[in-house]
Short mmCIF file of C-alpha atoms in Angstrom, two decimals:
data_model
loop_
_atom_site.label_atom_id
_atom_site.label_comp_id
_atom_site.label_asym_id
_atom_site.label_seq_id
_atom_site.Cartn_x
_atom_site.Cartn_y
_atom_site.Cartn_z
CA UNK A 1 -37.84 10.79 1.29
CA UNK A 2 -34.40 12.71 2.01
CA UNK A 3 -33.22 8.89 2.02
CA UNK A 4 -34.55 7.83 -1.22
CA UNK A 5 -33.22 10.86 -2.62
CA UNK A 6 -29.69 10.52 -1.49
CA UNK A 7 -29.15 7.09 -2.62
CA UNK A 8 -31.25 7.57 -6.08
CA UNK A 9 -28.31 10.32 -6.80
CA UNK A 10 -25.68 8.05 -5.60
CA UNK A 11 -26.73 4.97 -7.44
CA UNK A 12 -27.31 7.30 -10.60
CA UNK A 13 -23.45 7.18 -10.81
CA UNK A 14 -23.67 11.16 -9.55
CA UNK A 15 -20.13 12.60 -8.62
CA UNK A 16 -20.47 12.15 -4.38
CA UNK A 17 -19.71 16.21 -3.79
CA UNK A 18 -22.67 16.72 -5.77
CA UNK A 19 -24.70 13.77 -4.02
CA UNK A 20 -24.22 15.15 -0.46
CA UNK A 21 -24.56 19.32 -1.99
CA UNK A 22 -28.14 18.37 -3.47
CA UNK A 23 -29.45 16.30 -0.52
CA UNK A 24 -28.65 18.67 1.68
CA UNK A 25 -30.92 20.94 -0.40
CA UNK A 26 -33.37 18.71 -1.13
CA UNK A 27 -34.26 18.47 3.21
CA UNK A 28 -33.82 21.98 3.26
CA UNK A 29 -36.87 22.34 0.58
CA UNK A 30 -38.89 19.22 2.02
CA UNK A 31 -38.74 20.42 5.45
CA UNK A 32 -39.51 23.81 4.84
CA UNK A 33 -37.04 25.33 6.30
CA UNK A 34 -35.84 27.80 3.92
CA UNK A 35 -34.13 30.01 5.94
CA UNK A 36 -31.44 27.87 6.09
CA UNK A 37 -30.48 28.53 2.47
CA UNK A 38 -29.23 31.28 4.27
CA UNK A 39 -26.60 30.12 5.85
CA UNK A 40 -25.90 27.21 2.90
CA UNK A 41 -23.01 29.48 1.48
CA UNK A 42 -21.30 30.37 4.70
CA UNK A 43 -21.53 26.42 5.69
CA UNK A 44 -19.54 25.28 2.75
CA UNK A 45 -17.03 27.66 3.27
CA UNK A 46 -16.44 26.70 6.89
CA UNK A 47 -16.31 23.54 6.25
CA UNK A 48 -12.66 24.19 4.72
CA UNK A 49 -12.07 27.24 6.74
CA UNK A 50 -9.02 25.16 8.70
CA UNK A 51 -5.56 25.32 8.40
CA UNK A 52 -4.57 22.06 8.38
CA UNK A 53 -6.43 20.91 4.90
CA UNK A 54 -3.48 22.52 3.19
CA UNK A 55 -1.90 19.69 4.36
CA UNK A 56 -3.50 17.38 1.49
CA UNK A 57 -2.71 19.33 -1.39
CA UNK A 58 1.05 20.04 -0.32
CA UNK A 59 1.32 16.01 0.52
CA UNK A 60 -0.28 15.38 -2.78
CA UNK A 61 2.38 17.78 -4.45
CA UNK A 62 5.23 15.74 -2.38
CA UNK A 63 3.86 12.43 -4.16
CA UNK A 64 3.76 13.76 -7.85
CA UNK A 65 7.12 15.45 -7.27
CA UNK A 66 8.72 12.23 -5.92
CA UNK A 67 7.30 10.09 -9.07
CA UNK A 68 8.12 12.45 -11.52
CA UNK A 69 11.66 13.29 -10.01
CA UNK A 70 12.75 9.65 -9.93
CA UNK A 71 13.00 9.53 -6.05
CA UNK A 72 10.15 6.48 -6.30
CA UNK A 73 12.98 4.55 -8.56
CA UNK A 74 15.48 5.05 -5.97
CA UNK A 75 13.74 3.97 -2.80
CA UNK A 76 12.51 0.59 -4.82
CA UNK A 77 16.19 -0.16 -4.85
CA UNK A 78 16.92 0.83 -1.41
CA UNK A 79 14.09 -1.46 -0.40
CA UNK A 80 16.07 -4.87 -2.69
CA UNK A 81 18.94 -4.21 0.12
CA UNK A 82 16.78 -4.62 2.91
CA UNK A 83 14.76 -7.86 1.51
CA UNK A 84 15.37 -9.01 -2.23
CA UNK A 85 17.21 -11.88 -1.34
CA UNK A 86 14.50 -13.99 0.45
CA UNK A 87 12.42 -16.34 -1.19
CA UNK A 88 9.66 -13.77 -3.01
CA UNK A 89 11.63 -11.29 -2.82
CA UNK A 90 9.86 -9.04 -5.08
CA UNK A 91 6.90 -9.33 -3.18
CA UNK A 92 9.16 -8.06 0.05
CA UNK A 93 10.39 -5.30 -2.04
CA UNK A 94 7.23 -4.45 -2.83
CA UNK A 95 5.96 -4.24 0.50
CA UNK A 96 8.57 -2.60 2.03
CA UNK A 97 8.66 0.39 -0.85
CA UNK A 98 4.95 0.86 -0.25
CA UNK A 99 5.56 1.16 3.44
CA UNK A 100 7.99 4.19 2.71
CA UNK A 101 6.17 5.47 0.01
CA UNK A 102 2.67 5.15 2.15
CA UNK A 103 5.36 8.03 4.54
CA UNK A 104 4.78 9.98 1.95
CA UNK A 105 1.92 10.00 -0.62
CA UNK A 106 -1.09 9.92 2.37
CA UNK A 107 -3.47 8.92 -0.47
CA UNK A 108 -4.27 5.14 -1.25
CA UNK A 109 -5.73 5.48 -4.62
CA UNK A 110 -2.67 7.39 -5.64
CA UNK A 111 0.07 5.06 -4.07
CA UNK A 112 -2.06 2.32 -5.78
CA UNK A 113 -1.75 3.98 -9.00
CA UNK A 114 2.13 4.95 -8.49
CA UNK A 115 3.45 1.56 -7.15
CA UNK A 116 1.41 -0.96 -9.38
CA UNK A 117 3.51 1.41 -12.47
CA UNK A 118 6.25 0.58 -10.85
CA UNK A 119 6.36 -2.43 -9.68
CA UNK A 120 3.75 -5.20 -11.11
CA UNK A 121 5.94 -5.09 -14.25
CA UNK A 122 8.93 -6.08 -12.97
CA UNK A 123 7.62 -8.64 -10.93
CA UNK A 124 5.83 -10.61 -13.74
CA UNK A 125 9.58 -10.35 -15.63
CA UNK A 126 10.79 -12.66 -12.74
CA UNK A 127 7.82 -14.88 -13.13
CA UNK A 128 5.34 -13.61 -10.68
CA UNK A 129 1.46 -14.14 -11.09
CA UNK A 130 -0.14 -10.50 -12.64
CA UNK A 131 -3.32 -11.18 -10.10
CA UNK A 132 -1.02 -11.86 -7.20
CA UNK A 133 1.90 -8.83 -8.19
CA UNK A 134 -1.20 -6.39 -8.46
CA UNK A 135 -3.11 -7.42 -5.41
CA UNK A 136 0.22 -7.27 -3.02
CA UNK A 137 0.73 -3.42 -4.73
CA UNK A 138 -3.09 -2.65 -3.57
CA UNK A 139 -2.44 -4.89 -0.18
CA UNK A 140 0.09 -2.01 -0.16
CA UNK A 141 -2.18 1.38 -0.48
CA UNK A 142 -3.84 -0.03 3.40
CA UNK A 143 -0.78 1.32 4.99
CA UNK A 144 -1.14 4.65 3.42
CA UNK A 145 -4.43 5.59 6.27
CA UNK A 146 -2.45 5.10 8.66
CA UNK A 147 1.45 5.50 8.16
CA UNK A 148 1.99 9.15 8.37
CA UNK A 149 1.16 11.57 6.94
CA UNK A 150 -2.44 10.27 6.16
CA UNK A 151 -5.09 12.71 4.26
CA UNK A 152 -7.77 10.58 6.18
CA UNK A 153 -5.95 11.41 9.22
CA UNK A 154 -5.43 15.30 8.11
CA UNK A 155 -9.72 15.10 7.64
CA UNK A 156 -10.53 13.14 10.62
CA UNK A 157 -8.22 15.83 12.85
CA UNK A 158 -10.03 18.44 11.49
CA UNK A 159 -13.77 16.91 12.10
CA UNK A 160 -12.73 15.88 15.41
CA UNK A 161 -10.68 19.17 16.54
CA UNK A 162 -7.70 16.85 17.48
CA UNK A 163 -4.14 17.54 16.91
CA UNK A 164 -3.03 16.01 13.57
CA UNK A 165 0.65 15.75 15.03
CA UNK A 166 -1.25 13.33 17.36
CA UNK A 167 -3.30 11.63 14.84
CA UNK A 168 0.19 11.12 13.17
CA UNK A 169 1.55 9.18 16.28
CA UNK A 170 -1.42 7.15 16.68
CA UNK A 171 -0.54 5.56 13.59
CA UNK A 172 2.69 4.36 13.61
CA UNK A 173 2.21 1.33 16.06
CA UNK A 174 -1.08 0.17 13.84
CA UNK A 175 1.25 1.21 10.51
CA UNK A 176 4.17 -1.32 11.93
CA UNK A 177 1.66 -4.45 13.16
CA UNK A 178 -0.37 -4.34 10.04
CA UNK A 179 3.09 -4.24 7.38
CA UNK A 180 3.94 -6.98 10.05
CA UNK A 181 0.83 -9.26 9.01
CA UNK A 182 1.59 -8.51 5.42
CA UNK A 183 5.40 -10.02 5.39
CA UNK A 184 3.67 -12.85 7.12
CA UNK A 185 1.16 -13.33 4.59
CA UNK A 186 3.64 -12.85 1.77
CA UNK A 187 5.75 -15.33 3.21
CA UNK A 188 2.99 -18.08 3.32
CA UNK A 189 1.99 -17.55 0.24
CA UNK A 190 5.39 -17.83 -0.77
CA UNK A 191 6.16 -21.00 0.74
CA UNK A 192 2.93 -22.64 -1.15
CA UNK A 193 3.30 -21.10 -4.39
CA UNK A 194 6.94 -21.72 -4.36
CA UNK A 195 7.70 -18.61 -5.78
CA UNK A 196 11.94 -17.88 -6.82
CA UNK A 197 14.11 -16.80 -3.94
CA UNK A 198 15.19 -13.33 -4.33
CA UNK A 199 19.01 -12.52 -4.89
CA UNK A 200 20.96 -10.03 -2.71
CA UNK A 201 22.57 -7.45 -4.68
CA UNK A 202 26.21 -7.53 -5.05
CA UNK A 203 27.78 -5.40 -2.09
CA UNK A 204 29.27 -2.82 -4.62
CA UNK A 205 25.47 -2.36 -6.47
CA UNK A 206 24.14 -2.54 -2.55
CA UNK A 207 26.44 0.15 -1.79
CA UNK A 208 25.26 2.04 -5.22
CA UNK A 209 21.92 1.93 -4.01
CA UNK A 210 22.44 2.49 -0.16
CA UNK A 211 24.02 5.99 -1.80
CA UNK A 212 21.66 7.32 -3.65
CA UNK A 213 18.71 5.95 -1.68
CA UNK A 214 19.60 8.02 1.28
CA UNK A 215 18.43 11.25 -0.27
CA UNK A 216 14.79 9.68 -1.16
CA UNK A 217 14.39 8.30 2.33
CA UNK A 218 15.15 11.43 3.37
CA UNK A 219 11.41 12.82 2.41
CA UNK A 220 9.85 10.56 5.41
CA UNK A 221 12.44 11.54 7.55
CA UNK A 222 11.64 15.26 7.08
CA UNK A 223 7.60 14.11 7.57
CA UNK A 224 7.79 12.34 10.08
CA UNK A 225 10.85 13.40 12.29
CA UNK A 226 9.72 16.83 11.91
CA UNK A 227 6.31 16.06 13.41
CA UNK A 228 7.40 13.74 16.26
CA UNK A 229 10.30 16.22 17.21
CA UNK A 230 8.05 19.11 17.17
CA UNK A 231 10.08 21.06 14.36
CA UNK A 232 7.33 21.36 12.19
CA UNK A 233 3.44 20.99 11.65
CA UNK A 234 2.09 18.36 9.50
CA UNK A 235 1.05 21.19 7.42
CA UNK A 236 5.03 22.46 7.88
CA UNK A 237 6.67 19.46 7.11
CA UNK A 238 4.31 18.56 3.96
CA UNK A 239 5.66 22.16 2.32
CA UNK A 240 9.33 20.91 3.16
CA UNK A 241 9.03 17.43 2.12
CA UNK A 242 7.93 19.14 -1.25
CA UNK A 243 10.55 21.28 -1.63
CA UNK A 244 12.86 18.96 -1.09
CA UNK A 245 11.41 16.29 -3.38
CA UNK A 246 11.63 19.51 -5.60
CA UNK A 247 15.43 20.00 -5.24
CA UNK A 248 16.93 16.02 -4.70
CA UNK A 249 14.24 15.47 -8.43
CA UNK A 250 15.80 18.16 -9.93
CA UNK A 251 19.68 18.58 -8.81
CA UNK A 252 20.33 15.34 -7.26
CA UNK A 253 18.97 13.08 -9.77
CA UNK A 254 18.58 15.38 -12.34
CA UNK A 255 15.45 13.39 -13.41
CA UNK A 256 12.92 16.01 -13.05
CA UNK A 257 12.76 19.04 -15.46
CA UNK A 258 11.19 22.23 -15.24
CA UNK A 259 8.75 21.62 -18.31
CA UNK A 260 6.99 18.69 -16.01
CA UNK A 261 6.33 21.01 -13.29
CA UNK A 262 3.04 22.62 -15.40
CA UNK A 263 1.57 18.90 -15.44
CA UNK A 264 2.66 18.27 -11.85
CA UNK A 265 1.18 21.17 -10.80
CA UNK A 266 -1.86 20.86 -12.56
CA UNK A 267 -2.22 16.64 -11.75
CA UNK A 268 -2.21 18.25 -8.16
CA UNK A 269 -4.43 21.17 -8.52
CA UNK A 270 -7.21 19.17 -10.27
CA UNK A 271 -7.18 16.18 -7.31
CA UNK A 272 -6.94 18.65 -4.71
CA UNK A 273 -9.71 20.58 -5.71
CA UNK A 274 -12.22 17.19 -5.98
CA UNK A 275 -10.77 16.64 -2.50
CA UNK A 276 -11.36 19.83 -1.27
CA UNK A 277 -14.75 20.31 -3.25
CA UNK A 278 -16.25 16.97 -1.26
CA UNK A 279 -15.02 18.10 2.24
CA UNK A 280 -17.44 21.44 1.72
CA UNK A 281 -20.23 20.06 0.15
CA UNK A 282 -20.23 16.82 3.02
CA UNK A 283 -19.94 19.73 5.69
CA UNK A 284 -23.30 21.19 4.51
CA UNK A 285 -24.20 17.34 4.53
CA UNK A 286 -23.06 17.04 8.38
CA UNK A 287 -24.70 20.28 8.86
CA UNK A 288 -28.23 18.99 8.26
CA UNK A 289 -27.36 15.90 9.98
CA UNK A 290 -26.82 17.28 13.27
CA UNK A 291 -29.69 19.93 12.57
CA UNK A 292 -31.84 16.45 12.53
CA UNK A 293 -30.14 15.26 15.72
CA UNK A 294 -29.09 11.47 14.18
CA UNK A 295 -26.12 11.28 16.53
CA UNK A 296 -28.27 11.46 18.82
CA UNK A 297 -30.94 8.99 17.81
CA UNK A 298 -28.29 6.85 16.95
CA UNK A 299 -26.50 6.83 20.08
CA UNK A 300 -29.80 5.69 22.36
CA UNK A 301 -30.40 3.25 19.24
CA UNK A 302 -26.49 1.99 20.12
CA UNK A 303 -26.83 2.17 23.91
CA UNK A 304 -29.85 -0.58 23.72
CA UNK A 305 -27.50 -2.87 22.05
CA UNK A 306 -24.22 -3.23 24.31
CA UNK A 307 -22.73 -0.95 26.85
CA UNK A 308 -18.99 -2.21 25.64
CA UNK A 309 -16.75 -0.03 24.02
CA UNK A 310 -14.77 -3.29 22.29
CA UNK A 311 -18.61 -4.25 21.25
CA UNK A 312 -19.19 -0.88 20.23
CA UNK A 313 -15.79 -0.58 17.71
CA UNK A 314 -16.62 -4.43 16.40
CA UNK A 315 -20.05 -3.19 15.53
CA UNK A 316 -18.57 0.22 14.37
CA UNK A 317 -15.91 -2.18 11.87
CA UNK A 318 -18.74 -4.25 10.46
CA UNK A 319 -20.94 -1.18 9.37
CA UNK A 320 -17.97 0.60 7.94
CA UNK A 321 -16.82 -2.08 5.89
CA UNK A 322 -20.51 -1.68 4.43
CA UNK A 323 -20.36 1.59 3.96
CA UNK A 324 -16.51 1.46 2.41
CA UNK A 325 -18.26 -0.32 0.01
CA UNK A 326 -20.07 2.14 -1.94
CA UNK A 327 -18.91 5.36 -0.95
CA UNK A 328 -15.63 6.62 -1.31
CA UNK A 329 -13.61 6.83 2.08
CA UNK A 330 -13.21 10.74 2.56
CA UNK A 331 -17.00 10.77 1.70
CA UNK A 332 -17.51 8.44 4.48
CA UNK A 333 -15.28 9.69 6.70
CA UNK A 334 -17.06 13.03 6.34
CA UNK A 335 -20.53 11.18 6.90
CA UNK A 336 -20.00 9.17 9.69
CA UNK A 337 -17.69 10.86 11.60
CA UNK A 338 -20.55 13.63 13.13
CA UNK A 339 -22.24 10.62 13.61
CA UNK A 340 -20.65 7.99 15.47
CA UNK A 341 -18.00 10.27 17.20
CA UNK A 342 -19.97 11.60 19.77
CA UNK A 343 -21.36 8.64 20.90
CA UNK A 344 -17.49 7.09 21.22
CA UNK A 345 -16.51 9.80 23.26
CA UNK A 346 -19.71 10.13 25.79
CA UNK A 347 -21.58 7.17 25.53
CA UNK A 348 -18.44 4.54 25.31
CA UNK A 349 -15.15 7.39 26.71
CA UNK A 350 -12.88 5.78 24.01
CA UNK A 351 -10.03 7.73 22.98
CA UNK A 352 -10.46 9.87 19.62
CA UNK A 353 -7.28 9.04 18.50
CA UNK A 354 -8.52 4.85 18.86
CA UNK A 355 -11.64 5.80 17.26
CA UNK A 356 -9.84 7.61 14.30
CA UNK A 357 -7.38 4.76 13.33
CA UNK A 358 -10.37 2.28 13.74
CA UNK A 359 -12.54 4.18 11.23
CA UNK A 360 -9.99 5.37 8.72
CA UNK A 361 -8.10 2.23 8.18
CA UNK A 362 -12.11 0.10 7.92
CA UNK A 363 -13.02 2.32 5.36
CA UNK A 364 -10.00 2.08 3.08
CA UNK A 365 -10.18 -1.57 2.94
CA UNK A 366 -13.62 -0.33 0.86
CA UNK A 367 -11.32 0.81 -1.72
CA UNK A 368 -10.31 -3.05 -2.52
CA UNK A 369 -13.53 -4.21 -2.21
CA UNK A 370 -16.91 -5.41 -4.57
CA UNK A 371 -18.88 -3.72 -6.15
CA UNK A 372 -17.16 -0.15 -6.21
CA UNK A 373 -13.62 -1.04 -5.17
CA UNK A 374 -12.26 1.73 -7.15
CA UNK A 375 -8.51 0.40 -5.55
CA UNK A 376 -9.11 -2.63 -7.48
CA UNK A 377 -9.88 -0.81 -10.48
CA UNK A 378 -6.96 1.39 -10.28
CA UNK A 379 -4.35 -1.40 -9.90
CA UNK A 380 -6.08 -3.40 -13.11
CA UNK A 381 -5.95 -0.43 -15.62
CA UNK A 382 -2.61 -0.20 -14.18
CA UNK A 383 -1.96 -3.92 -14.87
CA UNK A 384 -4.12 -5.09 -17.32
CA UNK A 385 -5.35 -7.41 -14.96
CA UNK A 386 -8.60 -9.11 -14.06
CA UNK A 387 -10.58 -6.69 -10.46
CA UNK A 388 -11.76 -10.31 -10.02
CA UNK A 389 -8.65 -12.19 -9.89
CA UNK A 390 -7.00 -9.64 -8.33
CA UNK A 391 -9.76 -9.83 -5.32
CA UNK A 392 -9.28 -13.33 -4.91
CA UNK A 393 -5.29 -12.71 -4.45
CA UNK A 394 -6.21 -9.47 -2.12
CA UNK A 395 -8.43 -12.00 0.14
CA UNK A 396 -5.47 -13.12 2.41
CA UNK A 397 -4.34 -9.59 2.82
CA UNK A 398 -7.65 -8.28 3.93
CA UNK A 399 -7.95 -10.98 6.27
CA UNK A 400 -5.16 -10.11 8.09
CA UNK A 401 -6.54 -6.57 7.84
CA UNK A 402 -9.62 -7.76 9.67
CA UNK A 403 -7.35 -9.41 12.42
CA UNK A 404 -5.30 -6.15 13.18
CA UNK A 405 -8.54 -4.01 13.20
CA UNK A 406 -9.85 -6.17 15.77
CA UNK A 407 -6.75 -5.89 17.87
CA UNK A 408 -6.57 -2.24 17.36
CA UNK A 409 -10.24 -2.39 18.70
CA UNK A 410 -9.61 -4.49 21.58
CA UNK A 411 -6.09 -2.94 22.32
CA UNK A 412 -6.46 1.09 23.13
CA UNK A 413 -2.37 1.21 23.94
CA UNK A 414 -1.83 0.25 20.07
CA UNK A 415 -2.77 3.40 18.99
CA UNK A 416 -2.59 5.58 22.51
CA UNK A 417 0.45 4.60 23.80
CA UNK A 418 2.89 6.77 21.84
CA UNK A 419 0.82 9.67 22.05
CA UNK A 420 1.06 9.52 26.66
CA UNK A 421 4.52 8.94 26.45
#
């Protein structure tokens, strides 16, 4: 009944916090269990009782300052140096600004949102299909899981009490093979589309750029380099990389002015506080989860099946990508993760930080897929653009999304290896 419940709220179009808050209630009643309602209160508040959740709203403050403050603009045109003279070169530039960007936003939906603005535009100018400009800007929000800094990454740390710094690491490798497969794919489709070669800007204009670039790419160099070097927490560097997106937006470029900062700040209140709001109502969730024992039900379930940890992650890829479907991917995360990380850890010893990349980057390709696919949404009211059309354009992309999940499954030194060195 707790079943029928849960997904009668969720396909009555009910906002997921309050899907997972009444559930949780609703087993509480129908098991008669009351006393729990005791300790209801005290369970949503633990579930955000950590210190490294104020990574998300600072990182989503580091986004909305970088947009606003033109620093977006500038590393567009640092990424034409680097690739806007081969054939599609829009497409490469496109790629190649999402991969610095995804260093910096941490949130798909709002990458999608940021880059399709900036981008799908000028690529239909040089005679690029909508569908296909769109779909390589959504193509684009995959890296954002697992390029640091990552709020799925921040979440999963938390729920799995491992080091985020860590979590961080164990993304870079996946982060480089899978922007990898997506030159690749751009540069097939190229070939059979025939789409214009690119032009090189001239060296003084490439010099222009290189110059006031710089600054910009500063912001994942602060991110990142503070993490890896040990200078700062993710939680750290997020606060710097928004005070500096603060300073370059305001003094550097000039582009940013104070009377913004009121929307800024309220853009990143409001999607902080959903964010933040879901995390504490899906810990009561988990709560009554593990009160019911499913992990462990599920893991003898499992354990029937196959005794192989590549088996396991396959089968672990195919459910998610169900799941991705219809429920957002922080919701997910927050379900499944009390769920099927146990049984990794015991049941198949693979590494957490495997297990995380695996699950986080699976459930994001949800946000480009039928019927929710709220990524596809995004980039069409962006766009203007058909979420069919710009599916079938996605399909290559998310095949080769497919292929590095299933090495990142089969490989563990893909996502472990920088984190024993």
């Amino acid at each position: 009944m707790t079943i029928a419940v849960f997904l009668l709220l969720l396909l009555g179009a009910v906002p997921i916090s309050l899907v997972l808050a009444l559930t949780a209630m609703w087993y509480i009643q129908a098991s008669d269990n009351t006393v729990l309602f005791d300790s209801y209160p005290q369970q949503l508040f633990s579930a955000i009782e950590s210190y490294g959740l104020l990574a998300i709203p600072l990182f989503m403050l580091a986004g909305e300052l970088m947009n606003e403050g033109g620093l977006t603009r500038r590393l567009i045109a640092l990424a034409r140096i680097l690739v806007g003279g081969f054939r599609g070169g829009l497409a490469y530039i496109n790629l190649v600004a999402n991969m610095m960007m995804a260093a910096i936003i941490g949130s798909a939906a709002s990458q999608i949102a940021i880059m399709s603005r900036a981008m799908v535009p000028a690529m239909e100018q040089e005679g690029y299909d909508k569908p296909y400009s769109a779909a390589i800007t959504a193509a684009g929000g995959l890296l954002s899981p697992i390029i640091p800094p990552s709020m799925l990454f921040v979440l999963f740390g938390v729920m799995a009490q491992v080091p985020i710094a860590e979590m961080f690491i164990a993304g870079l490798l996946p982060g480089l093979l899978l922007g990898a497969s997506f030159f690749i794919v751009i540069a097939l489709v190229g070939l059979i589309q025939q789409y214009p070669k690119g032009q090189w800007p001239s060296r003084r204009q490439a010099m222009h750029d290189a110059l006031w670039g710089l600054p910009a790419l500063s912001i994942p160099v602060i991110i990142i380099g503070g993490i890896l070097w040990g200078i700062a927490t993710p939680t750290e560097s997020a606060a710097l990389a928004s005070l500096a997106a603060l300073l370059m937006g305001r003094f550097v470029y000039g582009d940013l002015r104070l009377g913004q900062m009121p929307q800024v700040l309220k853009r990143t209140a409001v999607n902080a506080g959903l964010v933040i709001m879901l995390i504490a109502a899906a810990g009561v969730f988990g709560w009554v989860v593990i009160y019911e024992q499913l992990p462990q039900m599920a893991a003898e379930w499992i354990a029937a099946l196959t005794a192989d940890p590549f088996v396991f992650l396959l089968m672990v890829i195919g459910a998610l990508l169900l799941v991705g479907m219809v429920i957002d991917g922080i919701a997910a995360l927050i379900l499944v993760v009390p769920i099927l990380m146990p049984i990794a850890e015991n049941q198949f010893a693979i590494s957490p930080y495997q297990f995380g990349v695996v699950v986080c980057l699976t459930l994001v390709m949800g946000l480009l897929t039928p019927p929710v696919g709220a990524g596809l949404f995004i980039a069409s009211s962006m766009t203007g653009a058909p979420p069919l059309k710009i599916f079938r354009a996605l399909l290559p992309f998310l095949l080769a999304t497919l292929v590095t999940l299933v090495l990142l499954a089969w490989l563990p030194w893909l996502t472990n290896g920088l984190i024993q060195r």
